[in-house]
Amino acid sequence: GITLSQKQYELACERVRAAGLEDKITIEMRHYLDLPENTYDKISSIGMYEHVGIKKYPEYFGAARRALKSGGLFLNHGIIALLAFL
């Protein structure tokens, strides 16, 4: 997992240790644009999409695409709000 939040990083590391999964899970302080190319079989992005902004969608999705191995799977989970004006 990656995050830019120090508190989120510390909590995630603590939970990984508590579950005894240090040999299976890695948490890093890293920006999504700094992901290494052709590295991951699967990527899930939870709650990030909303914070990127429409103008940065090309670089966001491009970074995920570059980080995936050929045939990889990308899950993008986001919450959107539709507003109706009267």
Coordinates of C-alpha atoms in Angstrom, one line a residue:
G1 CA 0.0 0.0 0.0
I2 CA 1.0 3.6 -0.5
T3 CA 0.0 6.8 1.2
L4 CA 1.1 10.4 1.6
S5 CA -0.4 10.6 5.1
Q6 CA 2.0 10.0 8.0
K7 CA -0.8 9.0 10.3
Q8 CA -2.3 6.6 7.8
Y9 CA 1.1 5.1 7.2
E10 CA 1.7 4.5 10.9
L11 CA -1.7 3.0 11.5
A12 CA -1.4 0.7 8.4
C13 CA 2.0 -0.5 9.5
E14 CA 0.7 -1.1 13.0
R15 CA -2.2 -3.2 11.7
V16 CA 0.1 -5.2 9.4
R17 CA 2.4 -6.0 12.4
A18 CA -0.6 -6.8 14.6
A19 CA -1.9 -9.3 12.0
G20 CA 1.6 -10.9 11.5
L21 CA 1.6 -10.1 7.8
E22 CA 4.9 -8.2 7.5
D23 CA 6.1 -10.9 5.0
K24 CA 3.1 -10.4 2.8
I25 CA 2.2 -6.7 3.0
T26 CA 4.3 -3.6 2.4
I27 CA 3.3 0.0 3.2
E28 CA 5.2 2.9 1.8
M29 CA 5.1 6.7 1.9
R30 CA 5.0 7.3 -1.8
H31 CA 3.1 9.4 -4.4
Y32 CA 1.2 7.5 -7.0
L33 CA 3.2 9.2 -9.8
D34 CA 6.3 7.6 -8.4
L35 CA 5.2 4.0 -8.7
P36 CA 7.7 1.7 -10.6
E37 CA 6.7 0.6 -14.1
N38 CA 5.5 -2.9 -14.9
T39 CA 5.5 -4.0 -11.3
Y40 CA 2.0 -4.9 -10.1
D41 CA -0.4 -7.7 -11.1
K42 CA -3.3 -5.8 -9.5
I43 CA -3.8 -2.3 -8.2
S44 CA -6.8 -1.1 -6.2
S45 CA -7.3 2.6 -5.6
I46 CA -9.8 3.3 -2.8
G47 CA -11.1 6.8 -2.2
M48 CA -8.2 8.4 -4.1
Y49 CA -10.1 9.3 -7.3
E50 CA -12.2 12.0 -5.7
H51 CA -9.1 13.9 -4.6
V52 CA -7.1 13.8 -7.9
G53 CA -9.4 16.2 -9.8
I54 CA -10.6 15.9 -13.4
K55 CA -7.7 17.8 -14.9
K56 CA -5.3 15.2 -13.4
Y57 CA -7.2 12.1 -14.5
P58 CA -4.9 11.4 -17.4
E59 CA -1.8 11.3 -15.3
Y60 CA -3.6 9.4 -12.5
F61 CA -4.9 6.7 -14.8
G62 CA -1.6 6.8 -16.8
A63 CA 0.4 6.1 -13.6
A64 CA -1.8 3.1 -12.7
R65 CA -1.5 1.8 -16.3
R66 CA 2.3 2.1 -16.3
A67 CA 2.6 0.4 -12.9
L68 CA 0.6 -2.6 -14.0
K69 CA 2.2 -5.6 -15.6
S70 CA 0.8 -6.7 -19.0
G71 CA -2.7 -8.1 -18.4
G72 CA -2.9 -6.5 -14.9
L73 CA -6.1 -5.5 -13.2
F74 CA -7.0 -2.1 -11.9
L75 CA -9.9 -1.4 -9.5
N76 CA -10.8 2.2 -9.0
H77 CA -13.3 2.8 -6.2
G78 CA -14.7 6.3 -5.9
I79 CA -17.6 8.1 -4.5
I80 CA -19.4 10.7 -6.6
A81 CA -22.2 13.1 -5.8
L82 CA -24.7 14.2 -8.4
L83 CA -26.2 17.5 -7.6
A84 CA -29.5 18.8 -8.9
F85 CA -30.2 22.5 -9.0
L86 CA -33.8 23.7 -8.8

